[in-house]
mmCIF file of C-alpha atoms in Angstrom:
data_model
loop_
_atom_site.group_PDB
_atom_site.id
_atom_site.type_symbol
_atom_site.label_atom_id
_atom_site.label_comp_id
_atom_site.label_asym_id
_atom_site.label_seq_id
_atom_site.Cartn_x
_atom_site.Cartn_y
_atom_site.Cartn_z
ATOM 1 C CA UNK R 22 -1.380 -16.840 2.375
ATOM 2 C CA UNK R 23 0.645 -15.714 -0.498
ATOM 3 C CA UNK R 24 3.324 -13.049 -0.024
ATOM 4 C CA UNK R 25 5.732 -11.041 -2.131
ATOM 5 C CA UNK R 26 8.503 -8.879 -1.018
ATOM 6 C CA UNK R 27 10.389 -6.108 -3.028
ATOM 7 C CA UNK R 28 12.909 -3.947 -1.283
ATOM 8 C CA UNK R 29 11.359 -3.208 2.283
ATOM 9 C CA UNK R 30 7.676 -3.828 1.311
ATOM 10 C CA UNK R 31 5.970 -7.099 1.889
ATOM 11 C CA UNK R 32 2.430 -7.493 0.193
ATOM 12 C CA UNK R 33 0.317 -10.358 1.640
ATOM 13 C CA UNK R 34 -2.743 -11.832 0.466
ATOM 14 C CA UNK R 35 -4.866 -14.066 2.800
ATOM 15 C CA UNK R 36 -7.328 -16.739 1.910
ATOM 16 C CA UNK R 37 -10.706 -17.991 3.748
ATOM 17 C CA UNK R 38 -10.392 -19.675 7.004
ATOM 18 C CA UNK R 39 -6.803 -18.313 7.650
ATOM 19 C CA UNK R 40 -5.841 -16.903 11.047
ATOM 20 C CA UNK R 41 -4.307 -13.395 10.825
ATOM 21 C CA UNK R 42 -2.193 -13.514 13.507
ATOM 22 C CA UNK R 43 -0.549 -16.696 12.490
ATOM 23 C CA UNK R 44 -0.201 -15.647 8.681
ATOM 24 C CA UNK R 45 1.493 -12.450 9.659
ATOM 25 C CA UNK R 46 3.920 -14.319 11.675
ATOM 26 C CA UNK R 47 4.514 -16.749 8.743
ATOM 27 C CA UNK R 48 4.992 -14.016 6.297
ATOM 28 C CA UNK R 49 7.623 -12.482 8.750
ATOM 29 C CA UNK R 50 9.495 -15.453 9.047
ATOM 30 C CA UNK R 51 9.447 -16.272 5.344
ATOM 31 C CA UNK R 52 10.832 -12.882 4.529
ATOM 32 C CA UNK R 53 13.407 -12.775 7.467
ATOM 33 C CA UNK R 54 11.687 -9.962 9.358
ATOM 34 C CA UNK R 55 13.316 -8.367 12.437
ATOM 35 C CA UNK R 56 10.533 -5.661 12.855
ATOM 36 C CA UNK R 57 7.527 -5.049 10.544
ATOM 37 C CA UNK R 58 5.224 -2.110 10.517
ATOM 38 C CA UNK R 59 1.561 -2.770 9.201
ATOM 39 C CA UNK R 60 1.173 0.059 6.674
ATOM 40 C CA UNK R 61 -2.073 -1.033 5.127
ATOM 41 C CA UNK R 62 -4.825 -3.767 5.803
ATOM 42 C CA UNK R 63 -8.203 -4.315 4.240
ATOM 43 C CA UNK R 64 -10.527 -7.326 3.659
ATOM 44 C CA UNK R 65 -13.118 -8.899 5.594
ATOM 45 C CA UNK R 66 -12.780 -10.990 8.811
ATOM 46 C CA UNK R 67 -15.211 -13.319 11.123
ATOM 47 C CA UNK R 68 -14.742 -14.453 14.569
ATOM 48 C CA UNK R 69 -12.817 -11.345 15.709
ATOM 49 C CA UNK R 70 -11.759 -10.973 19.187
ATOM 50 C CA UNK R 71 -11.024 -7.480 20.427
ATOM 51 C CA UNK R 72 -9.700 -6.050 23.611
ATOM 52 C CA UNK R 73 -9.539 -2.983 25.694
ATOM 53 C CA UNK R 74 -7.060 -2.548 28.388
ATOM 54 C CA UNK R 75 -8.518 -1.340 31.676
ATOM 55 C CA UNK R 76 -5.686 -2.215 34.231
ATOM 56 C CA UNK R 77 -3.340 -4.973 35.222
ATOM 57 C CA UNK R 78 -5.012 -8.171 34.646
ATOM 58 C CA UNK R 79 -8.105 -6.760 33.197
ATOM 59 C CA UNK R 80 -8.573 -6.916 29.582
ATOM 60 C CA UNK R 81 -12.154 -6.497 28.560
ATOM 61 C CA UNK R 82 -12.547 -8.817 25.560
ATOM 62 C CA UNK R 83 -15.235 -9.258 23.320
ATOM 63 C CA UNK R 84 -16.014 -11.697 20.258
ATOM 64 C CA UNK R 85 -17.735 -10.685 16.988
ATOM 65 C CA UNK R 86 -18.780 -13.815 15.163
ATOM 66 C CA UNK R 87 -20.445 -11.935 12.176
ATOM 67 C CA UNK R 88 -18.295 -11.052 9.283
ATOM 68 C CA UNK R 89 -17.013 -7.603 9.697
ATOM 69 C CA UNK R 90 -14.991 -5.535 7.062
ATOM 70 C CA UNK R 91 -11.457 -4.645 8.046
ATOM 71 C CA UNK R 92 -11.361 -1.006 7.655
ATOM 72 C CA UNK R 93 -7.796 -0.492 9.269
ATOM 73 C CA UNK R 94 -5.018 -2.556 10.859
ATOM 74 C CA UNK R 95 -2.478 -0.647 12.784
ATOM 75 C CA UNK R 96 0.601 -2.071 14.781
ATOM 76 C CA UNK R 97 3.896 -3.978 14.587
ATOM 77 C CA UNK R 98 5.482 -7.387 14.508
ATOM 78 C CA UNK R 99 8.692 -7.938 16.251
ATOM 79 C CA UNK R 100 11.115 -10.828 16.620
ATOM 80 C CA UNK R 101 11.178 -12.635 19.916
ATOM 81 C CA UNK R 102 12.642 -15.821 21.399
ATOM 82 C CA UNK R 103 9.828 -17.903 20.419
ATOM 83 C CA UNK R 104 9.032 -16.512 16.952
ATOM 84 C CA UNK R 105 7.367 -13.260 16.800
ATOM 85 C CA UNK R 106 4.939 -11.007 18.938
ATOM 86 C CA UNK R 107 2.264 -8.909 17.325
ATOM 87 C CA UNK R 108 0.669 -5.741 18.752
ATOM 88 C CA UNK R 109 -2.100 -4.703 16.501
ATOM 89 C CA UNK R 110 -5.192 -2.563 16.850
ATOM 90 C CA UNK R 111 -8.041 -3.180 14.313
ATOM 91 C CA UNK R 112 -11.106 -1.015 13.287
ATOM 92 C CA UNK R 113 -13.945 -3.129 11.778
ATOM 93 C CA UNK R 114 -17.172 -2.103 10.142
ATOM 94 C CA UNK R 115 -20.594 -3.827 10.048
ATOM 95 C CA UNK R 116 -23.331 -3.987 7.639
ATOM 96 C CA UNK R 117 -24.843 -0.654 8.983
ATOM 97 C CA UNK R 118 -21.333 0.928 8.509
ATOM 98 C CA UNK R 119 -20.736 1.180 12.028
ATOM 99 C CA UNK R 120 -17.077 1.173 12.998
ATOM 100 C CA UNK R 121 -15.777 -0.629 16.047
ATOM 101 C CA UNK R 122 -12.468 -1.558 17.236
ATOM 102 C CA UNK R 123 -9.823 -2.364 19.894
ATOM 103 C CA UNK R 124 -6.826 -4.519 20.457
ATOM 104 C CA UNK R 125 -6.750 -7.135 17.926
ATOM 105 C CA UNK R 126 -6.399 -10.368 19.761
ATOM 106 C CA UNK R 127 -7.766 -12.980 16.950
ATOM 107 C CA UNK R 128 -9.596 -12.920 13.796
ATOM 108 C CA UNK R 129 -10.239 -15.333 10.681
ATOM 109 C CA UNK R 130 -10.361 -14.355 6.982
ATOM 110 C CA UNK R 131 -13.979 -14.797 5.867
ATOM 111 C CA UNK R 132 -13.391 -13.477 2.006
ATOM 112 C CA UNK R 133 -10.148 -12.090 1.565
ATOM 113 C CA UNK R 134 -7.377 -9.994 3.392
ATOM 114 C CA UNK R 135 -4.843 -7.661 1.541
ATOM 115 C CA UNK R 136 -2.228 -6.713 4.149
ATOM 116 C CA UNK R 137 1.035 -4.573 3.478
ATOM 117 C CA UNK R 138 4.015 -4.599 5.696
ATOM 118 C CA UNK R 139 7.121 -2.225 5.773
ATOM 119 C CA UNK R 140 10.231 -4.114 6.932
ATOM 120 C CA UNK R 141 12.024 -1.815 9.478
ATOM 121 C CA UNK R 142 15.723 -2.318 10.330
ATOM 122 C CA UNK R 143 15.160 -1.238 13.933
ATOM 123 C CA UNK R 144 15.663 -3.964 16.531
ATOM 124 C CA UNK R 145 13.020 -3.766 19.106
ATOM 125 C CA UNK R 146 12.181 -6.064 22.069
ATOM 126 C CA UNK R 147 9.033 -6.533 24.407
ATOM 127 C CA UNK R 148 9.784 -6.765 28.165
ATOM 128 C CA UNK R 149 7.089 -7.779 30.778
ATOM 129 C CA UNK R 150 6.122 -4.507 32.752
ATOM 130 C CA UNK R 151 5.148 -5.588 36.154
ATOM 131 C CA UNK R 152 3.068 -2.501 36.577
ATOM 132 C CA UNK R 153 0.440 -3.014 33.657
ATOM 133 C CA UNK R 154 0.983 -6.687 32.906
ATOM 134 C CA UNK R 155 1.744 -5.726 29.297
ATOM 135 C CA UNK R 156 4.710 -6.351 27.036
ATOM 136 C CA UNK R 157 6.423 -3.068 26.455
ATOM 137 C CA UNK R 158 8.485 -2.207 23.629
ATOM 138 C CA UNK R 159 11.992 -0.965 23.939
ATOM 139 C CA UNK R 160 14.702 -0.292 21.394
ATOM 140 C CA UNK R 161 17.705 -2.631 21.549
ATOM 141 C CA UNK L 7 9.910 9.487 24.578
ATOM 142 C CA UNK L 8 12.413 7.376 22.878
ATOM 143 C CA UNK L 9 12.792 7.293 19.256
ATOM 144 C CA UNK L 10 15.064 5.449 16.802
ATOM 145 C CA UNK L 11 15.606 6.190 13.068
ATOM 146 C CA UNK L 12 16.879 3.828 10.607
ATOM 147 C CA UNK L 13 16.825 4.773 6.861
ATOM 148 C CA UNK L 14 13.697 6.915 6.434
ATOM 149 C CA UNK L 15 11.649 5.084 9.207
ATOM 150 C CA UNK L 16 11.499 6.684 12.820
ATOM 151 C CA UNK L 17 9.901 4.456 15.641
ATOM 152 C CA UNK L 18 8.648 6.231 18.666
ATOM 153 C CA UNK L 19 7.757 4.826 21.907
ATOM 154 C CA UNK L 20 5.973 7.396 24.408
ATOM 155 C CA UNK L 21 5.490 7.126 27.939
ATOM 156 C CA UNK L 22 2.572 7.812 30.433
ATOM 157 C CA UNK L 23 1.586 11.688 30.713
ATOM 158 C CA UNK L 24 3.569 12.720 27.531
ATOM 159 C CA UNK L 25 1.699 14.914 25.106
ATOM 160 C CA UNK L 26 1.380 13.279 21.832
ATOM 161 C CA UNK L 27 1.793 16.631 19.670
ATOM 162 C CA UNK L 28 4.823 17.771 21.547
ATOM 163 C CA UNK L 29 6.650 14.287 21.388
ATOM 164 C CA UNK L 30 5.872 14.087 17.666
ATOM 165 C CA UNK L 31 7.477 17.493 17.125
ATOM 166 C CA UNK L 32 10.411 16.576 19.412
ATOM 167 C CA UNK L 33 10.986 13.482 17.402
ATOM 168 C CA UNK L 34 10.840 15.348 14.151
ATOM 169 C CA UNK L 35 13.433 17.871 15.567
ATOM 170 C CA UNK L 36 15.842 15.303 16.824
ATOM 171 C CA UNK L 37 15.690 13.318 13.500
ATOM 172 C CA UNK L 38 16.092 16.280 11.490
ATOM 173 C CA UNK L 39 12.479 15.855 9.603
ATOM 174 C CA UNK L 40 11.228 18.193 6.974
ATOM 175 C CA UNK L 41 8.065 16.293 6.326
ATOM 176 C CA UNK L 42 6.763 13.034 7.950
ATOM 177 C CA UNK L 43 3.971 10.950 7.385
ATOM 178 C CA UNK L 44 2.544 8.935 10.265
ATOM 179 C CA UNK L 45 2.247 5.270 9.149
ATOM 180 C CA UNK L 46 1.324 3.723 12.299
ATOM 181 C CA UNK L 47 0.008 4.571 15.641
ATOM 182 C CA UNK L 48 -1.404 2.433 18.350
ATOM 183 C CA UNK L 49 -1.558 2.638 22.265
ATOM 184 C CA UNK L 50 -3.717 4.299 24.850
ATOM 185 C CA UNK L 51 -4.761 7.998 25.510
ATOM 186 C CA UNK L 52 -6.504 10.138 28.049
ATOM 187 C CA UNK L 53 -7.894 13.717 27.908
ATOM 188 C CA UNK L 54 -8.063 13.481 24.076
ATOM 189 C CA UNK L 55 -9.498 16.648 22.431
ATOM 190 C CA UNK L 56 -11.290 15.867 18.778
ATOM 191 C CA UNK L 57 -12.531 18.272 16.467
ATOM 192 C CA UNK L 58 -15.024 18.415 13.363
ATOM 193 C CA UNK L 59 -14.613 21.087 10.831
ATOM 194 C CA UNK L 60 -17.886 22.990 10.278
ATOM 195 C CA UNK L 61 -17.137 26.178 8.592
ATOM 196 C CA UNK L 62 -14.815 29.197 8.945
ATOM 197 C CA UNK L 63 -14.191 29.787 12.426
ATOM 198 C CA UNK L 64 -16.471 26.963 13.523
ATOM 199 C CA UNK L 65 -14.671 23.723 14.845
ATOM 200 C CA UNK L 66 -16.966 21.368 16.788
ATOM 201 C CA UNK L 67 -14.610 20.325 19.637
ATOM 202 C CA UNK L 68 -15.048 17.782 21.984
ATOM 203 C CA UNK L 69 -12.918 16.505 25.118
ATOM 204 C CA UNK L 70 -12.704 12.648 26.165
ATOM 205 C CA UNK L 71 -11.344 12.173 29.549
ATOM 206 C CA UNK L 72 -11.736 8.522 29.891
ATOM 207 C CA UNK L 73 -8.668 6.413 28.568
ATOM 208 C CA UNK L 74 -9.192 5.305 25.015
ATOM 209 C CA UNK L 75 -7.235 2.929 22.897
ATOM 210 C CA UNK L 76 -5.726 4.423 19.887
ATOM 211 C CA UNK L 77 -7.040 2.662 16.887
ATOM 212 C CA UNK L 78 -5.321 4.616 14.175
ATOM 213 C CA UNK L 79 -3.371 7.864 13.824
ATOM 214 C CA UNK L 80 -3.208 9.369 10.322
ATOM 215 C CA UNK L 81 -1.587 12.481 9.058
ATOM 216 C CA UNK L 82 1.506 14.329 8.400
ATOM 217 C CA UNK L 83 3.990 16.789 10.464
ATOM 218 C CA UNK L 84 5.809 19.319 8.380
ATOM 219 C CA UNK L 85 8.516 22.079 9.323
ATOM 220 C CA UNK L 86 7.227 25.712 9.753
ATOM 221 C CA UNK L 87 8.981 28.741 10.852
ATOM 222 C CA UNK L 88 8.276 28.460 14.645
ATOM 223 C CA UNK L 89 8.969 24.473 14.479
ATOM 224 C CA UNK L 90 6.480 21.959 13.307
ATOM 225 C CA UNK L 91 2.755 21.730 12.299
ATOM 226 C CA UNK L 92 0.830 18.617 12.824
ATOM 227 C CA UNK L 93 -2.166 17.806 10.747
ATOM 228 C CA UNK L 94 -3.449 14.516 12.393
ATOM 229 C CA UNK L 95 -6.830 12.759 12.465
ATOM 230 C CA UNK L 96 -7.332 10.003 15.184
ATOM 231 C CA UNK L 97 -9.581 6.910 15.633
ATOM 232 C CA UNK L 98 -10.274 5.906 19.331
ATOM 233 C CA UNK L 99 -11.831 2.712 20.794
ATOM 234 C CA UNK L 100 -13.692 2.624 24.160
ATOM 235 C CA UNK L 101 -14.186 -0.116 26.445
ATOM 236 C CA UNK L 102 -17.346 -1.385 24.522
ATOM 237 C CA UNK L 103 -15.226 -1.251 21.285
ATOM 238 C CA UNK L 104 -17.196 1.578 19.809
ATOM 239 C CA UNK L 105 -15.001 3.620 17.574
ATOM 240 C CA UNK L 106 -15.000 7.414 17.654
ATOM 241 C CA UNK L 107 -12.716 9.921 15.852
ATOM 242 C CA UNK L 108 -11.990 13.232 14.457
ATOM 243 C CA UNK L 109 -9.282 16.109 13.771
ATOM 244 C CA UNK L 110 -6.835 15.347 16.607
ATOM 245 C CA UNK L 111 -6.104 18.285 18.744
ATOM 246 C CA UNK L 112 -4.675 16.967 21.917
ATOM 247 C CA UNK L 113 -4.167 13.877 23.752
ATOM 248 C CA UNK L 114 -1.924 12.355 26.551
ATOM 249 C CA UNK L 115 -0.437 8.883 26.825
ATOM 250 C CA UNK L 116 -2.248 6.755 29.647
ATOM 251 C CA UNK L 117 -0.259 3.621 29.195
ATOM 252 C CA UNK L 118 2.052 3.656 26.096
ATOM 253 C CA UNK L 119 2.259 4.859 22.444
ATOM 254 C CA UNK L 120 3.792 3.096 19.529
ATOM 255 C CA UNK L 121 4.083 5.510 16.567
ATOM 256 C CA UNK L 122 5.826 5.235 13.492
ATOM 257 C CA UNK L 123 6.815 8.107 10.956
ATOM 258 C CA UNK L 124 8.088 7.861 7.494
ATOM 259 C CA UNK L 125 10.546 10.756 6.598
ATOM 260 C CA UNK L 126 9.567 12.136 3.271
ATOM 261 C CA UNK L 127 12.066 14.161 1.272
ATOM 262 C CA UNK L 128 8.983 16.386 0.017
ATOM 263 C CA UNK L 129 8.921 19.814 1.012
ATOM 264 C CA UNK L 130 5.436 21.309 1.972
ATOM 265 C CA UNK L 131 4.184 24.385 3.631
ATOM 266 C CA UNK L 132 0.871 25.638 5.036
ATOM 267 C CA UNK L 133 -0.486 28.748 4.253
ATOM 268 C CA UNK L 134 -3.631 30.480 6.016
ATOM 269 C CA UNK L 135 -6.710 30.224 3.776
ATOM 270 C CA UNK L 136 -9.097 33.182 4.215
ATOM 271 C CA UNK L 137 -12.234 31.218 3.100
ATOM 272 C CA UNK L 138 -11.995 28.326 5.460
ATOM 273 C CA UNK L 139 -9.595 29.744 8.314
ATOM 274 C CA UNK L 140 -7.607 26.457 7.807
ATOM 275 C CA UNK L 141 -3.758 26.229 7.224
ATOM 276 C CA UNK L 142 -3.776 24.550 3.641
ATOM 277 C CA UNK L 143 -1.159 22.387 2.464
ATOM 278 C CA UNK L 144 1.073 23.340 -0.808
ATOM 279 C CA UNK L 145 4.128 21.835 -2.111
ATOM 280 C CA UNK L 146 7.180 24.062 -2.212
ATOM 281 C CA UNK W 23 -5.097 17.923 -7.520
ATOM 282 C CA UNK W 24 -1.570 18.486 -6.935
ATOM 283 C CA UNK W 25 0.926 15.671 -6.412
ATOM 284 C CA UNK W 26 4.712 15.630 -5.736
ATOM 285 C CA UNK W 27 6.719 12.362 -5.730
ATOM 286 C CA UNK W 28 10.227 11.954 -4.150
ATOM 287 C CA UNK W 29 11.663 8.486 -4.142
ATOM 288 C CA UNK W 30 8.769 6.053 -3.927
ATOM 289 C CA UNK W 31 6.468 8.487 -1.862
ATOM 290 C CA UNK W 32 3.944 10.412 -3.550
ATOM 291 C CA UNK W 33 2.008 13.124 -1.740
ATOM 292 C CA UNK W 34 -1.395 14.328 -3.121
ATOM 293 C CA UNK W 35 -3.303 17.456 -2.366
ATOM 294 C CA UNK W 36 -6.811 17.391 -3.507
ATOM 295 C CA UNK W 37 -9.187 20.321 -3.896
ATOM 296 C CA UNK W 38 -12.894 20.850 -3.235
ATOM 297 C CA UNK W 39 -15.158 18.989 -5.563
ATOM 298 C CA UNK W 40 -12.559 16.730 -6.880
ATOM 299 C CA UNK W 41 -13.485 13.078 -6.912
ATOM 300 C CA UNK W 42 -11.066 10.889 -4.716
ATOM 301 C CA UNK W 43 -10.923 7.690 -6.901
ATOM 302 C CA UNK W 44 -10.404 9.805 -10.308
ATOM 303 C CA UNK W 45 -7.714 11.763 -8.699
ATOM 304 C CA UNK W 46 -5.859 8.647 -7.118
ATOM 305 C CA UNK W 47 -5.960 7.119 -10.538
ATOM 306 C CA UNK W 48 -4.684 10.331 -12.137
ATOM 307 C CA UNK W 49 -1.842 10.609 -9.554
ATOM 308 C CA UNK W 50 -0.870 6.988 -10.425
ATOM 309 C CA UNK W 51 -0.840 7.824 -14.015
ATOM 310 C CA UNK W 52 1.144 10.936 -13.811
ATOM 311 C CA UNK W 53 3.784 9.183 -11.524
ATOM 312 C CA UNK W 54 3.982 5.993 -13.524
ATOM 313 C CA UNK W 55 2.743 3.717 -10.648
ATOM 314 C CA UNK W 56 2.357 -0.172 -11.010
ATOM 315 C CA UNK W 57 1.190 -0.784 -7.509
ATOM 316 C CA UNK W 58 0.560 1.958 -4.794
ATOM 317 C CA UNK W 59 -0.431 1.386 -1.254
ATOM 318 C CA UNK W 60 -2.204 4.260 0.530
ATOM 319 C CA UNK W 61 -0.294 4.811 3.664
ATOM 320 C CA UNK W 62 -2.074 8.081 4.885
ATOM 321 C CA UNK W 63 -5.441 10.070 3.982
ATOM 322 C CA UNK W 64 -7.026 12.825 5.900
ATOM 323 C CA UNK W 65 -9.299 15.529 4.831
ATOM 324 C CA UNK W 66 -13.137 15.990 4.750
ATOM 325 C CA UNK W 67 -15.410 14.463 2.066
ATOM 326 C CA UNK W 68 -19.210 14.701 1.067
ATOM 327 C CA UNK W 69 -21.409 12.409 -0.841
ATOM 328 C CA UNK W 70 -19.573 9.309 0.280
ATOM 329 C CA UNK W 71 -20.649 5.933 -0.818
ATOM 330 C CA UNK W 72 -19.684 3.085 1.312
ATOM 331 C CA UNK W 73 -20.351 -0.716 0.883
ATOM 332 C CA UNK W 74 -20.268 -3.990 2.964
ATOM 333 C CA UNK W 75 -19.825 -7.114 1.140
ATOM 334 C CA UNK W 76 -22.607 -9.622 2.112
ATOM 335 C CA UNK W 77 -22.368 -12.299 -0.603
ATOM 336 C CA UNK W 78 -22.180 -12.785 -4.329
ATOM 337 C CA UNK W 79 -24.184 -10.022 -5.893
ATOM 338 C CA UNK W 80 -25.107 -8.369 -2.603
ATOM 339 C CA UNK W 81 -23.392 -5.403 -1.572
ATOM 340 C CA UNK W 82 -25.046 -3.265 1.095
ATOM 341 C CA UNK W 83 -24.398 0.397 -0.105
ATOM 342 C CA UNK W 84 -25.110 3.670 1.839
ATOM 343 C CA UNK W 85 -24.692 7.251 0.771
ATOM 344 C CA UNK W 86 -23.757 9.896 3.197
ATOM 345 C CA UNK W 87 -24.200 13.030 1.733
ATOM 346 C CA UNK W 88 -23.255 15.306 5.018
ATOM 347 C CA UNK W 89 -19.473 16.385 5.103
ATOM 348 C CA UNK W 90 -17.588 13.776 7.000
ATOM 349 C CA UNK W 91 -14.004 13.786 8.073
ATOM 350 C CA UNK W 92 -11.785 11.334 6.544
ATOM 351 C CA UNK W 93 -10.335 9.546 9.427
ATOM 352 C CA UNK W 94 -8.346 6.959 7.608
ATOM 353 C CA UNK W 95 -8.093 5.504 4.337
ATOM 354 C CA UNK W 96 -6.591 2.110 3.295
ATOM 355 C CA UNK W 97 -6.017 0.230 0.317
ATOM 356 C CA UNK W 98 -4.282 -0.319 -2.760
ATOM 357 C CA UNK W 99 -4.427 0.807 -6.559
ATOM 358 C CA UNK W 100 -3.000 -1.102 -9.164
ATOM 359 C CA UNK W 101 -2.665 -1.138 -12.888
ATOM 360 C CA UNK W 102 -5.300 -2.811 -15.044
ATOM 361 C CA UNK W 103 -5.859 -3.033 -18.878
ATOM 362 C CA UNK W 104 -8.304 -0.061 -18.944
ATOM 363 C CA UNK W 105 -6.252 2.128 -16.302
ATOM 364 C CA UNK W 106 -6.217 1.518 -12.566
ATOM 365 C CA UNK W 107 -8.408 -0.476 -10.116
ATOM 366 C CA UNK W 108 -8.568 0.858 -6.526
ATOM 367 C CA UNK W 109 -9.527 -1.235 -3.626
ATOM 368 C CA UNK W 110 -9.993 1.288 -0.642
ATOM 369 C CA UNK W 111 -11.665 1.014 2.769
ATOM 370 C CA UNK W 112 -12.457 4.384 4.531
ATOM 371 C CA UNK W 113 -13.528 5.491 7.895
ATOM 372 C CA UNK W 114 -15.141 8.587 8.244
ATOM 373 C CA UNK W 115 -16.134 10.931 11.328
ATOM 374 C CA UNK W 116 -19.181 12.940 11.851
ATOM 375 C CA UNK W 117 -19.879 16.001 13.776
ATOM 376 C CA UNK W 118 -20.504 14.005 17.069
ATOM 377 C CA UNK W 119 -17.079 12.203 16.512
ATOM 378 C CA UNK W 120 -18.791 8.879 15.606
ATOM 379 C CA UNK W 121 -16.776 6.930 13.294
ATOM 380 C CA UNK W 122 -18.288 4.879 10.511
ATOM 381 C CA UNK W 123 -16.724 3.032 7.577
ATOM 382 C CA UNK W 124 -16.846 0.527 4.971
ATOM 383 C CA UNK W 125 -15.662 -0.496 1.315
ATOM 384 C CA UNK W 126 -15.017 3.059 -0.191
ATOM 385 C CA UNK W 127 -16.913 3.238 -3.443
ATOM 386 C CA UNK W 128 -17.139 7.107 -4.293
ATOM 387 C CA UNK W 129 -16.491 10.508 -2.435
ATOM 388 C CA UNK W 130 -16.004 14.079 -3.250
ATOM 389 C CA UNK W 131 -13.543 16.414 -1.376
ATOM 390 C CA UNK W 132 -15.538 18.924 0.592
ATOM 391 C CA UNK W 133 -12.521 20.927 2.002
ATOM 392 C CA UNK W 134 -9.302 19.266 1.358
ATOM 393 C CA UNK W 135 -7.830 16.104 1.288
ATOM 394 C CA UNK W 136 -4.085 15.094 1.883
ATOM 395 C CA UNK W 137 -3.316 11.391 0.759
ATOM 396 C CA UNK W 138 -0.084 9.760 0.646
ATOM 397 C CA UNK W 139 0.965 6.724 -1.458
ATOM 398 C CA UNK W 140 3.763 4.454 -1.381
ATOM 399 C CA UNK W 141 5.058 3.181 -4.793
ATOM 400 C CA UNK W 142 5.501 -0.617 -4.629
ATOM 401 C CA UNK W 143 7.492 -2.490 -7.143
ATOM 402 C CA UNK W 144 5.343 -5.505 -6.670
ATOM 403 C CA UNK W 145 3.091 -6.505 -9.768
ATOM 404 C CA UNK W 146 -0.325 -7.547 -8.881
ATOM 405 C CA UNK W 147 -3.475 -8.261 -11.065
ATOM 406 C CA UNK W 148 -7.219 -8.706 -10.175
ATOM 407 C CA UNK W 149 -9.186 -11.514 -11.440
ATOM 408 C CA UNK W 150 -12.830 -12.122 -11.350
ATOM 409 C CA UNK W 151 -13.797 -14.625 -8.781
ATOM 410 C CA UNK W 152 -16.863 -16.525 -9.551
ATOM 411 C CA UNK W 153 -17.787 -17.410 -6.070
ATOM 412 C CA UNK W 154 -17.716 -14.090 -4.450
ATOM 413 C CA UNK W 155 -18.257 -11.885 -7.613
ATOM 414 C CA UNK W 156 -15.081 -9.661 -6.397
ATOM 415 C CA UNK W 157 -11.910 -8.846 -8.111
ATOM 416 C CA UNK W 158 -9.479 -10.859 -6.348
ATOM 417 C CA UNK W 159 -5.761 -10.001 -5.966
ATOM 418 C CA UNK W 160 -3.174 -12.109 -7.162
ATOM 419 C CA UNK W 161 0.704 -11.536 -7.651
ATOM 420 C CA UNK W 162 2.083 -11.768 -11.266
#
C-alpha cells in the first residue's frame, strides 16, 4: 500500500493480495487520523465477505471468492483503544454487470484499489449497544 | 439525530424511526448550510420509497418495507425559499446481498444511519423545467 | 455543461446529449485540476458502456441503451500528457430498481447530471502495466 496525504485528503493505492481493512487502518495510523471518511473507492477485490444485519447476534454473512469490481466503498474509520474501527458498506460488480453489496467485513485486492479518505477533525467513539449487539457511533 | 460540524464537514448520526429527508434538512438548518454534498451514507432503513424517472409526470415509484442496508447515498441538499430541497439517489442491499436503487423519495431509519455532508460555498437554485417536470439545478 | 468552483469543490451540471467523460475532462481543464476525486454523481444516462476486467486484454464490455439512473459515480481524474485520464466506476438503476455497474467506459446524459469533484493537490500518474495491460496509478 502506498498513501499520500495533502491537506485533509489521503489517497491510497493498494496492491494485489493486500487486505483492505488492514491497509485502511495502516493508512490512518501513518497519517495520524482520528476519524476518516471514505469519499471514493474503486478497484477489484477477491474473497469478499459481506454481511446483512438481521437482529442481535444474527448477521447474514456471505463470501464471494470470484474477483468483483469495487463499485463503491462508503463508511468511516475511527480511532479506538486498540487501534481503529472500520464501518464500511461495499457495492461490488460481477462480470455480468450485476451489482451486489452489504456490510463490508473482509476483502483482498485482486488487481488494484484506489481509495480516497477525507480526514475529519470530528472525534467519534463506538460503544457496545446491548439491544442490537452493534458498536454504535457517538460524538465525543 | 445528532450532528457535529468541524470546518466544512458535517457528521450526522440518525436514530431508529427518524425520517432521513427531514433529518438531513434539520442538520442543514442547524449548521447554516447553503449547499451540501452527501459524501458518505451507511446504515439500515425501512419503508424506503424509490423512483425512476420515465418522462414528464411519470415517475415509476416503488416502496420497500423490509429493512435494507444503505450501501450508498449520493446527492445534494440546497436552500430554497421554503427551507431545503434534497436530490438524492440511494443504493440499498437486501439479505441476499442484492443491490437495488433509484431516486430516493423517502426512508425511515431502522437501526442507525451515519451520513456525512460536505458544506459547499456554491450557491445553487432549482427551477421548474416545463419539459421534464423536474426541478433542475442552476448556479446562481 | 456548467461548472462552478469554490475552494477545492467543483460542482458540475451536465445537459442532455453531453458525454460524461468529455465534460469531466473539460471541467478539469477549465478549473486547472491536477487530480480530482469524484465525491458525488447523480442524474440519468443513456448508451452507457460498462466493463469488467477479466485478465490482460480481456475486458468484458456491455452497452446499455435504455436510460438508467446514475446511482453512484466513483473514481478519479488525473492529468496526463495528452490531457486527462479518467478512472471511474458507475452504478446505475433501471426502472425496476435493479442496480447494475462496472468500470465506466462511456455514457451520454439523457436528462441531467449533477456531479461534484474534489480538487486534490496530490500529483499522480498512470503507467502502463505489462502484466494486466492497465494504466496503474502511482504517486509522483
